[in-house]
Coordinates of N, CA and C in Angstrom, one line a residue:
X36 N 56.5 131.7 51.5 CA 55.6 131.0 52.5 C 54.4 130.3 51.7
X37 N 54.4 129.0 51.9 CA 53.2 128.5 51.4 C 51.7 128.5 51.9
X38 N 50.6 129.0 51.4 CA 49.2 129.5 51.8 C 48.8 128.5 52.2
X39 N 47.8 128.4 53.6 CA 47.0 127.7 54.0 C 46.0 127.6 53.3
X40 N 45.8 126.0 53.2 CA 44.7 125.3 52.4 C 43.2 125.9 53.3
X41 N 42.0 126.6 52.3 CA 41.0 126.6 52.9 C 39.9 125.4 52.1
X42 N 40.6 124.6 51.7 CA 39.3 123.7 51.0 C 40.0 122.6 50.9
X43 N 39.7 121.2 50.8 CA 40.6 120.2 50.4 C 39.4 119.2 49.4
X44 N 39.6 119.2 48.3 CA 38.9 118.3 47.3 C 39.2 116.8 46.9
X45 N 38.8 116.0 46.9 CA 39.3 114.5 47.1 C 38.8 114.2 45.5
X46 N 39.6 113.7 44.5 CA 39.0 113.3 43.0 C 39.1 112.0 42.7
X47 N 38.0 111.7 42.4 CA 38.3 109.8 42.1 C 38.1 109.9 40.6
X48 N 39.2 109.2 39.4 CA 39.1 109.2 38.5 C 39.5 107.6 38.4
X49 N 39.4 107.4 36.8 CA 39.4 106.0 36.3 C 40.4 106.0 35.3
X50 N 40.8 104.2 34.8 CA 42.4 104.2 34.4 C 41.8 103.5 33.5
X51 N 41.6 103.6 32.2 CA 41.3 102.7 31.0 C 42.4 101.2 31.1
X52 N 42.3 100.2 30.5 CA 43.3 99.4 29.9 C 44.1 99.5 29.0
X53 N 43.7 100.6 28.4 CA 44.2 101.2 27.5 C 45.8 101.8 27.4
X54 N 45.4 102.4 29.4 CA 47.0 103.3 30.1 C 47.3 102.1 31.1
X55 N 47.2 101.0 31.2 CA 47.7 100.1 32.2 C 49.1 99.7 32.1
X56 N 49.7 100.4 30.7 CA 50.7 99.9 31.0 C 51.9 101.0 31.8
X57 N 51.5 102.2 32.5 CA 51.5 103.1 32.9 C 51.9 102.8 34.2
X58 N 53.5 103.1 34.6 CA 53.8 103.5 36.1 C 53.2 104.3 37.0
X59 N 53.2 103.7 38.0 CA 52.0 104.9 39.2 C 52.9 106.4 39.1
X60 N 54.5 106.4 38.9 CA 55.0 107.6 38.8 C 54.7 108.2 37.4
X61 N 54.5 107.3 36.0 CA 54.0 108.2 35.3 C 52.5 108.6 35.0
X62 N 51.7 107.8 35.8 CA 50.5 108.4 36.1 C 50.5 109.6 37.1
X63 N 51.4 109.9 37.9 CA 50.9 111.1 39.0 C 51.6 112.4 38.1
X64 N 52.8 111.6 37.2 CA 52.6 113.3 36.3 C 51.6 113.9 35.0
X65 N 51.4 112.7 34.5 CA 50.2 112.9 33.9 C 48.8 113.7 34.6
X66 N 48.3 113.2 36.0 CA 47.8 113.7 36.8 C 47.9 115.6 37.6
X67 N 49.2 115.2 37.9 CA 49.6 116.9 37.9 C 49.3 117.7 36.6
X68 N 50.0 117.0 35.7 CA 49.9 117.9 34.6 C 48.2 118.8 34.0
X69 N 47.4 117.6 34.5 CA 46.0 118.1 34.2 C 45.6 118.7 35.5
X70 N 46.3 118.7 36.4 CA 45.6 120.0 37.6 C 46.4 120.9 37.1
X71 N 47.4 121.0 36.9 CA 47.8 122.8 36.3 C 47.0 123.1 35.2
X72 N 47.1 122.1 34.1 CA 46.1 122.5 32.8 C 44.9 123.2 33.0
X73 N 44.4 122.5 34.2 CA 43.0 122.7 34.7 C 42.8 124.5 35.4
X74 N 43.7 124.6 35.2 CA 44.1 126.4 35.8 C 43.6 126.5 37.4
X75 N 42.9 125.4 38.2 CA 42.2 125.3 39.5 C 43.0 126.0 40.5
X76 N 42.6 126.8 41.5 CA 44.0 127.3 42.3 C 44.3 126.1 43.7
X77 N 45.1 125.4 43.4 CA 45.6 124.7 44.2 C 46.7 125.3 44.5
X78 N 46.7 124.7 46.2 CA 48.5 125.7 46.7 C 49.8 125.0 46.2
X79 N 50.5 125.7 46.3 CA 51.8 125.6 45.9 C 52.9 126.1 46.9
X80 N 54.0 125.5 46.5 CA 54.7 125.3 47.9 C 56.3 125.3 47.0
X81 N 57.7 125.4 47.2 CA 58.4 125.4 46.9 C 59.1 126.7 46.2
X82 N 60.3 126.8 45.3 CA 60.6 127.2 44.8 C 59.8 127.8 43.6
X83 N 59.5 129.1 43.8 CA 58.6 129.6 42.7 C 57.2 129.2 43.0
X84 N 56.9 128.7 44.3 CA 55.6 127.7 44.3 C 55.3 126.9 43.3
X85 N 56.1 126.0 42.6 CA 56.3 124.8 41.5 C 55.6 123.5 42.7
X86 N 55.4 123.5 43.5 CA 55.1 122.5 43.9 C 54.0 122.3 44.9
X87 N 53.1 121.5 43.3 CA 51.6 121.5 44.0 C 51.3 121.0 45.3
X88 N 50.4 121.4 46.3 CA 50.0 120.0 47.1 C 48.9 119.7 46.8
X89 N 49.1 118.3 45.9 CA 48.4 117.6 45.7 C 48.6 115.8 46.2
X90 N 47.7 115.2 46.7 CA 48.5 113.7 47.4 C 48.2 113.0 46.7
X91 N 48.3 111.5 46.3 CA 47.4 110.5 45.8 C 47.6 109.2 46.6
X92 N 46.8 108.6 46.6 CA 46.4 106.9 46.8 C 47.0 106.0 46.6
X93 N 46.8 105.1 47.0 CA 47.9 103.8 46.9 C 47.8 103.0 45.5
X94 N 49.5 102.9 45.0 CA 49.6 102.8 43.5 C 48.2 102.0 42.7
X95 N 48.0 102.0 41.5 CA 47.5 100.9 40.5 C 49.1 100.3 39.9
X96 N 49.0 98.9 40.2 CA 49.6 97.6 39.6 C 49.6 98.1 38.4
X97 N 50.8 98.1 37.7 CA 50.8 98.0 36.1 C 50.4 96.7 35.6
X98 N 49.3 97.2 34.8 CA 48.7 96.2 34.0 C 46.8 96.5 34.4
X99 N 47.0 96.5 35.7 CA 45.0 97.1 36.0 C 44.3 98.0 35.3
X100 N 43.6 97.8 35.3 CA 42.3 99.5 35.1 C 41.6 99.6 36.4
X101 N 41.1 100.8 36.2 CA 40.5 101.4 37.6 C 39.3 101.7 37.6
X102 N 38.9 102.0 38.4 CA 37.3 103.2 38.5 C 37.4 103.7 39.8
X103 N 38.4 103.8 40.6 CA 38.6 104.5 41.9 C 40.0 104.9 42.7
X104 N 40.8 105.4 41.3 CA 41.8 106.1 41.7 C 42.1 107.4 42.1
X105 N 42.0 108.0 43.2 CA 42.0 108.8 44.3 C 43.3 109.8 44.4
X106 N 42.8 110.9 43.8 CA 44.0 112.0 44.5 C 43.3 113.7 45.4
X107 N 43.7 114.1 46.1 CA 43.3 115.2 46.9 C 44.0 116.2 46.5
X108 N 43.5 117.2 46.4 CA 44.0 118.7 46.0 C 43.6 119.7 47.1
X109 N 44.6 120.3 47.7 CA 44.6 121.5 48.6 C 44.6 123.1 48.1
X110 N 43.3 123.3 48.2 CA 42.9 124.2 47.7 C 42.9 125.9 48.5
X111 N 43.7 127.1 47.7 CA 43.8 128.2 48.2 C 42.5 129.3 48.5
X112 N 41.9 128.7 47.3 CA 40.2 129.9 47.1 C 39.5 128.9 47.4
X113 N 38.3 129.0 47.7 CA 37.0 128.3 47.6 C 36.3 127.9 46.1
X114 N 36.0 126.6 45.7 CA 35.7 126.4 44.6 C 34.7 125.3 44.6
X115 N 33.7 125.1 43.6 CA 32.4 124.6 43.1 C 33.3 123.2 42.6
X116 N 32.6 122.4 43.8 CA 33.1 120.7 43.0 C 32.8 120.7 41.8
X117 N 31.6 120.7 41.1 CA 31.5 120.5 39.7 C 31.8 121.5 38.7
X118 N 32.3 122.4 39.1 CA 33.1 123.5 38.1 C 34.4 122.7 38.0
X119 N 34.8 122.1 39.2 CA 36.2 121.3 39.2 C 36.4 120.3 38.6
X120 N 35.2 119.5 38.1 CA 35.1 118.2 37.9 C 35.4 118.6 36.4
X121 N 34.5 119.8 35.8 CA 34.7 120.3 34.6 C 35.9 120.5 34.2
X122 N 36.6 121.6 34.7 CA 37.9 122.3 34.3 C 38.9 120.5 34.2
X123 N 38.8 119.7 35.8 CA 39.8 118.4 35.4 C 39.1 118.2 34.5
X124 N 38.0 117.8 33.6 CA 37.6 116.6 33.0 C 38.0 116.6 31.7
X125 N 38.2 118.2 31.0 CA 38.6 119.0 29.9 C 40.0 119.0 30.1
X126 N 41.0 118.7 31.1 CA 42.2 118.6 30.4 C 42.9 117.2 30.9
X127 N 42.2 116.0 31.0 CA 42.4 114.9 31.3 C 42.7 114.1 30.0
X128 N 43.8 113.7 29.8 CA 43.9 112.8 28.3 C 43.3 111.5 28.3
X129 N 43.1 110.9 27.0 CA 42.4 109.6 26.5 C 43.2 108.5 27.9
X130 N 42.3 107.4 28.3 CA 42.5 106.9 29.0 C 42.1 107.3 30.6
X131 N 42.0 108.0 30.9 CA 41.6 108.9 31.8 C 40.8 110.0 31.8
X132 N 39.5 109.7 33.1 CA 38.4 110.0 33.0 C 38.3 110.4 34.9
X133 N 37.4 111.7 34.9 CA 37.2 111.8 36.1 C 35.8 111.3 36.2
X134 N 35.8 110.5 37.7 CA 34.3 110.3 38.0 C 33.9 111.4 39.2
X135 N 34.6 111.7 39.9 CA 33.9 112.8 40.9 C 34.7 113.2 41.4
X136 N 34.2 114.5 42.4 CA 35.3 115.7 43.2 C 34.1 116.0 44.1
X137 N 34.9 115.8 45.6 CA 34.3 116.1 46.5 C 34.9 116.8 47.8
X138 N 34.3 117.6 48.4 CA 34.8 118.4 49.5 C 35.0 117.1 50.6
X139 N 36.1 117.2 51.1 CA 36.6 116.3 51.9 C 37.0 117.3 53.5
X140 N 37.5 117.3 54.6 CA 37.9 117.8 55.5 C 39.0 118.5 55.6
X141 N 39.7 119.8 55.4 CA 41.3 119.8 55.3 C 42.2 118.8 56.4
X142 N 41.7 118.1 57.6 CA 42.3 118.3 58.7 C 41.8 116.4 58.5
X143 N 41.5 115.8 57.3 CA 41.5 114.6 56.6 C 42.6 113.9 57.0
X144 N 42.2 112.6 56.7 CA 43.8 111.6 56.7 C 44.2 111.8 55.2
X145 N 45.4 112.1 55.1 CA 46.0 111.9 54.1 C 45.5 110.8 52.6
X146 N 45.2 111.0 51.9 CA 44.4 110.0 50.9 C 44.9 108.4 50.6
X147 N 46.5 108.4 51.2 CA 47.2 107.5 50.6 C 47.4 106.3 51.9
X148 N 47.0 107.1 53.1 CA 46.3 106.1 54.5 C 45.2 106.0 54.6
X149 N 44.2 106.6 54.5 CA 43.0 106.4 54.2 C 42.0 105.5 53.9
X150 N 42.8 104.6 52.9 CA 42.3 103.6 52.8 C 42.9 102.4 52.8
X151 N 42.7 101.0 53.5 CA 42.9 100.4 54.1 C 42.7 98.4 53.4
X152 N 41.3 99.0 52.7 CA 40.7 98.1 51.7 C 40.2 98.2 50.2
X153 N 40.4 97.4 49.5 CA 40.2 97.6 48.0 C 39.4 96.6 47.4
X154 N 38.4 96.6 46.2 CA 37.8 95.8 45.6 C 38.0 95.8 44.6
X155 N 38.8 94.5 44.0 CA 38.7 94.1 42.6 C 37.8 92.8 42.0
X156 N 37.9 93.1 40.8 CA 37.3 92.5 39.8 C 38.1 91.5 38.7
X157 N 38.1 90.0 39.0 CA 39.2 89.7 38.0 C 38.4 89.0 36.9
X158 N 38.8 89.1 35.8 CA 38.2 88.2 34.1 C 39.0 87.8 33.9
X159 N 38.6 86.8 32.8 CA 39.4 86.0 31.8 C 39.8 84.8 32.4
X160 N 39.4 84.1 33.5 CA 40.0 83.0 34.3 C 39.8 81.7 33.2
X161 N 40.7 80.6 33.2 CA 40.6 79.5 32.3 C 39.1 79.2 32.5
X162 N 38.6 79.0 31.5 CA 37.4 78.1 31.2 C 37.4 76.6 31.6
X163 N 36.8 76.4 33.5 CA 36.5 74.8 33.8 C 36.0 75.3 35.1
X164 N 35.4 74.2 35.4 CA 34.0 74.0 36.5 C 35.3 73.7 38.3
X165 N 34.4 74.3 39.2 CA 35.1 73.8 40.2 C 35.9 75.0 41.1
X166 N 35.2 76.6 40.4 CA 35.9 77.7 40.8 C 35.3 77.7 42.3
X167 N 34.5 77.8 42.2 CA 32.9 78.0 43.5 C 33.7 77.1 44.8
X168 N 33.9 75.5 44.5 CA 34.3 74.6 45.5 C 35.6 75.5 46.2
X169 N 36.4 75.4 45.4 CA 38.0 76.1 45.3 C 37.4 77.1 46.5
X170 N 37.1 78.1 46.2 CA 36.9 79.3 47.2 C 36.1 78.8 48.4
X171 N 35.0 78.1 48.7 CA 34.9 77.8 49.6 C 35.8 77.1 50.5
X172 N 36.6 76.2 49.7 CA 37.7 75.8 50.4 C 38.4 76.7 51.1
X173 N 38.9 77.5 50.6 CA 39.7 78.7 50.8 C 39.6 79.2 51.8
X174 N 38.3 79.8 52.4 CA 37.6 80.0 53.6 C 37.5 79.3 55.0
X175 N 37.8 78.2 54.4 CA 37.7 76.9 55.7 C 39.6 77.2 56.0
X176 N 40.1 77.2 55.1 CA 41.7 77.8 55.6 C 42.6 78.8 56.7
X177 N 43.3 77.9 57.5 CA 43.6 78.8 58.9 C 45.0 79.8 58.1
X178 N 45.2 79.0 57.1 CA 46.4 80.2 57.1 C 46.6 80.1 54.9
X179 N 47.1 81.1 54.6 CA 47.5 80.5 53.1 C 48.6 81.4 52.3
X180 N 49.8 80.6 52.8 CA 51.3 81.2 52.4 C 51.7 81.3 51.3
X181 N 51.6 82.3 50.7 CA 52.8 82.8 49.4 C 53.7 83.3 49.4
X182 N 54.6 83.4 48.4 CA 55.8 83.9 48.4 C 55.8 85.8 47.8
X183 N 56.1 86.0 48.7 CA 56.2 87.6 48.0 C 57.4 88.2 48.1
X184 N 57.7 88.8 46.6 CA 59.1 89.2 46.0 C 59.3 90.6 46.0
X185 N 60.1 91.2 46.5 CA 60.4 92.6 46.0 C 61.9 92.9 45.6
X186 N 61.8 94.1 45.4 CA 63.3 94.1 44.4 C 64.3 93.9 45.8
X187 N 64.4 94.0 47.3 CA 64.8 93.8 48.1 C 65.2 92.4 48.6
X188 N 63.8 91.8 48.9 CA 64.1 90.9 49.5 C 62.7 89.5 48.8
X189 N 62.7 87.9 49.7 CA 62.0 87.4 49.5 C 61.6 86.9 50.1
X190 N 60.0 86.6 51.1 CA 59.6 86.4 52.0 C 58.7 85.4 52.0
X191 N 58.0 84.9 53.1 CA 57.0 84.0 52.8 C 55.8 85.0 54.1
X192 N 54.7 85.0 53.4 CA 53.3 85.8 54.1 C 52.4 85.3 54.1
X193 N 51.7 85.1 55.1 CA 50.3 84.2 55.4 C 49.1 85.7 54.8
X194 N 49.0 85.5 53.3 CA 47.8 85.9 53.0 C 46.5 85.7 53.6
X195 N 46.0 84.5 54.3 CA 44.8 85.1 55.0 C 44.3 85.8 55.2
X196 N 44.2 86.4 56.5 CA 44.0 87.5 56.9 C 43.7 88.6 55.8
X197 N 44.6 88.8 54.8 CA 44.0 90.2 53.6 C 42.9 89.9 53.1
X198 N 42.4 89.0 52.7 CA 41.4 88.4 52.2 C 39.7 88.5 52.9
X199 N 39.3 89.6 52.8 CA 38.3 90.0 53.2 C 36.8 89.4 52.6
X200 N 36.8 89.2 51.8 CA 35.4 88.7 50.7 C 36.2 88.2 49.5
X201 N 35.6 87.0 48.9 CA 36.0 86.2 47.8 C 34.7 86.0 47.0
X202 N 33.9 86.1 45.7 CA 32.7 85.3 45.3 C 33.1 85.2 44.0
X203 N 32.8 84.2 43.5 CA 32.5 84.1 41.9 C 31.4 84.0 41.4
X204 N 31.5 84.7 40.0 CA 30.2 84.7 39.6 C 30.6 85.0 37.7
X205 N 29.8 83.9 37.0 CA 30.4 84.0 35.3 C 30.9 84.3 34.9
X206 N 32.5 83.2 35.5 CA 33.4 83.0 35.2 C 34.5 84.4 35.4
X207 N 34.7 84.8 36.8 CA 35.4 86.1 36.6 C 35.1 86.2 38.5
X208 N 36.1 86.7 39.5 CA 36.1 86.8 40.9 C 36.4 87.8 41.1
X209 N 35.0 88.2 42.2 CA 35.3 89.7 43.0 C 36.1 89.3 44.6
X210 N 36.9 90.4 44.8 CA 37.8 90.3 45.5 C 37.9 90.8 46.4
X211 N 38.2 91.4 47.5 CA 38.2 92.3 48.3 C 39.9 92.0 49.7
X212 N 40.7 92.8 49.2 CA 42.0 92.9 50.1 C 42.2 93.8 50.8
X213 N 42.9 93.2 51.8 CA 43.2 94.3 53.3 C 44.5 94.3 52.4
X214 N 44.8 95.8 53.0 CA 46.5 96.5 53.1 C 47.2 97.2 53.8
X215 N 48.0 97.1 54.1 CA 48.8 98.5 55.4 C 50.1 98.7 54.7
X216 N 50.9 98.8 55.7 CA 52.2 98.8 55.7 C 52.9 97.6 55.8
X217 N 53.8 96.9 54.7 CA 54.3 95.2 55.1 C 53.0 94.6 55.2
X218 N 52.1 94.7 54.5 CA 51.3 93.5 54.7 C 50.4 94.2 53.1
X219 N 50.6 93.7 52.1 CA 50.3 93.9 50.4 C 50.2 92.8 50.1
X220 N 49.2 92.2 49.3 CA 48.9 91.1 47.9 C 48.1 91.7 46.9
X221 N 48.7 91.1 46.2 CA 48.1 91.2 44.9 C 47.1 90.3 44.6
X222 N 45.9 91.0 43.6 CA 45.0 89.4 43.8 C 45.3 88.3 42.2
X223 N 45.8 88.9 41.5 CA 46.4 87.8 40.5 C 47.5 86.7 41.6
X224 N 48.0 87.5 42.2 CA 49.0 86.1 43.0 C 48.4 85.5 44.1
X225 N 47.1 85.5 44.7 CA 46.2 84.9 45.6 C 45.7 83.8 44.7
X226 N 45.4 84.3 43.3 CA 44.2 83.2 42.6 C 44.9 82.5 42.0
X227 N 46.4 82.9 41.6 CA 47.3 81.8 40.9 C 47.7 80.8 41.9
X228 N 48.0 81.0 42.9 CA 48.2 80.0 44.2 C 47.0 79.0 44.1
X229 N 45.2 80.0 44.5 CA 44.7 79.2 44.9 C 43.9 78.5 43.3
X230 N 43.9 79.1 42.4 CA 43.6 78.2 41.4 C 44.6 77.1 40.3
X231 N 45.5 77.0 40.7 CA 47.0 76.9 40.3 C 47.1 76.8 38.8
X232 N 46.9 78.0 38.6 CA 47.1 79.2 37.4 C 48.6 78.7 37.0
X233 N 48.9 78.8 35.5 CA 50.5 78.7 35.4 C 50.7 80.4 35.0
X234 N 52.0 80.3 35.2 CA 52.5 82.1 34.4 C 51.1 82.8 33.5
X235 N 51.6 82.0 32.3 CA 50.7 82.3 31.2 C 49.2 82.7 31.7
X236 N 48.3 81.6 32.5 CA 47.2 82.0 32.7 C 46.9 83.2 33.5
X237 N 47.7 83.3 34.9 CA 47.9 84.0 35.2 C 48.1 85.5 34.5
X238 N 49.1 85.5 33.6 CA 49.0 87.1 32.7 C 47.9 87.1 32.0
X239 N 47.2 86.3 31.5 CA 46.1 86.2 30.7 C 44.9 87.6 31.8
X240 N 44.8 87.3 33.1 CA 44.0 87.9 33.6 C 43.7 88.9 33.4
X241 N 42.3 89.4 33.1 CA 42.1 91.2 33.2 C 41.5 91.7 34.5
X242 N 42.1 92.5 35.2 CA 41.9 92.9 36.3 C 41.6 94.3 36.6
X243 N 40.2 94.9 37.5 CA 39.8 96.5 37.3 C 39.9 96.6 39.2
X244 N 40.6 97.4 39.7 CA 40.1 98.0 40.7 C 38.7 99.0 40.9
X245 N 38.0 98.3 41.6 CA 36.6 99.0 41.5 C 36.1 99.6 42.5
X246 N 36.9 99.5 43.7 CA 36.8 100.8 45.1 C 37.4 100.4 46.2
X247 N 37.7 101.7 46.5 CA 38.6 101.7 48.1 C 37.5 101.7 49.0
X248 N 38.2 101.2 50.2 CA 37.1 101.3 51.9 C 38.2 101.8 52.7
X249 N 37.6 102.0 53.8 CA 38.3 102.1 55.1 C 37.7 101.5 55.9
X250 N 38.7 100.4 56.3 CA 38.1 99.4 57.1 C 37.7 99.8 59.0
X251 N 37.2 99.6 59.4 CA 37.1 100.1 60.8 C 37.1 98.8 61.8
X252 N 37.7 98.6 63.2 CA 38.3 97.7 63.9 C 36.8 96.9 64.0
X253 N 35.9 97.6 64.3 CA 34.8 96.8 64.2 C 33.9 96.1 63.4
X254 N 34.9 96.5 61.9 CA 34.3 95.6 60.7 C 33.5 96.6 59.9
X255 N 33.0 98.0 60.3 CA 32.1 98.5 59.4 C 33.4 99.0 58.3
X256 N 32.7 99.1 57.1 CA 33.1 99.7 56.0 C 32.4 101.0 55.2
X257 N 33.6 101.8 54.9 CA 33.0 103.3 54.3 C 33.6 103.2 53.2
X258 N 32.7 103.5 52.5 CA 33.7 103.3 50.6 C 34.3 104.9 50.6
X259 N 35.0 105.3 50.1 CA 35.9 106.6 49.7 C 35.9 107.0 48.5

């Protein structure tokens, strides 16, 4: 029988460029791996209780860096966030860094619904004048359709709407996208559209996720 959680810890850590080239599935074992390292008592569930519950957050794109990648640990004893932050932070490999651990609600949304909105940061955009106009344009736009591919199928999606906040500023755009279910962009394929980026420029980009929100119907936002 698996123990009821009396504590639920929420950890935001960070993803070097270093590990970008790193699957979100071989990031969440890497991840497990340093909560058992970490000897923390999280429950366990399964065969032998081999199986943590631990959740995580909605993937990092191969190729990003982070500073607000999000996983929650369901905790059996009561434990000291920053004893926790310690034990993860000491068995977290190169590339990976914890920024915080915080008591969260057990009876929480799930970490990987939770959030709804994301802020990135893009560099390295071609060097020329006329980024500033471009995005204002952008804004006056009732709708702005890309093509989005998956190993399934290929669709056409009125990006709009995701597009919550746009600015530039020395040479490099902050970003801010809505996400749910069936409704995902990427912001390298937003800016290649709207700056008409070729392949190449486009991969040239360096890109950091720099925090989740949860958007709320009336527009306020909670960072996570």
């Amino acid at each position: 029988m698996s123990p009821i959680p009396i504590l639920k810890l929420r950890v935001k850590y960070s993803r070097s460029f270093s590990v970008s080239a790193l699957s979100h599935i071989e990031a969440v074992n890497i991840i497990r791996n340093c909560v058992i390292k970490s000897g923390l008592p999280v429950c366990a569930s399964g065969a032998a209780r081999k199986k943590l519950r631990v959740s995580f957050g909605p993937p990092l794109p191969v190729g990003y860096a982070s500073y607000c990648e999000l996983f929650d640990m369901e905790m059996e004893k009561r434990v000291d966030s920053e004893a926790s932050k310690t034990a993860l932070s000491e068995s977290c490999p190169e590339g990976f860094k914890i920024m915080s651990v915080a008591v969260v609600p057990v009876i929480s949304l799930p970490v990987d619904s939770a959030a709804n909105l994301s802020k990135y940061v893009v560099e390295h955009l071609p060097v020329r004048n006329g980024y500033e106009e471009e995005l204002k344009r952008f804004f006056e736009l009732k709708e702005f359709l890309i093509e989005r591919i998956t190993d399934k199928n290929r669709k056409i999606m009125d990006a709009r709407p995701l597009v919550a906040a746009m600015k530039y500023n020395n040479n490099a755009v902050e970003i801010m996208l809505r996400f749910g279910p069936g409704r995902t962009v990427k912001p390298d394929i937003v800016l290649q559209k709207l700056f008409n980026l070729s392949d190449k420029e486009k991969q040239d980009l360096r890109i950091t996720r720099m925090s989740f929100y949860r958007e709320h119907e009336g527009g306020q936002r909670i960072e996570l």
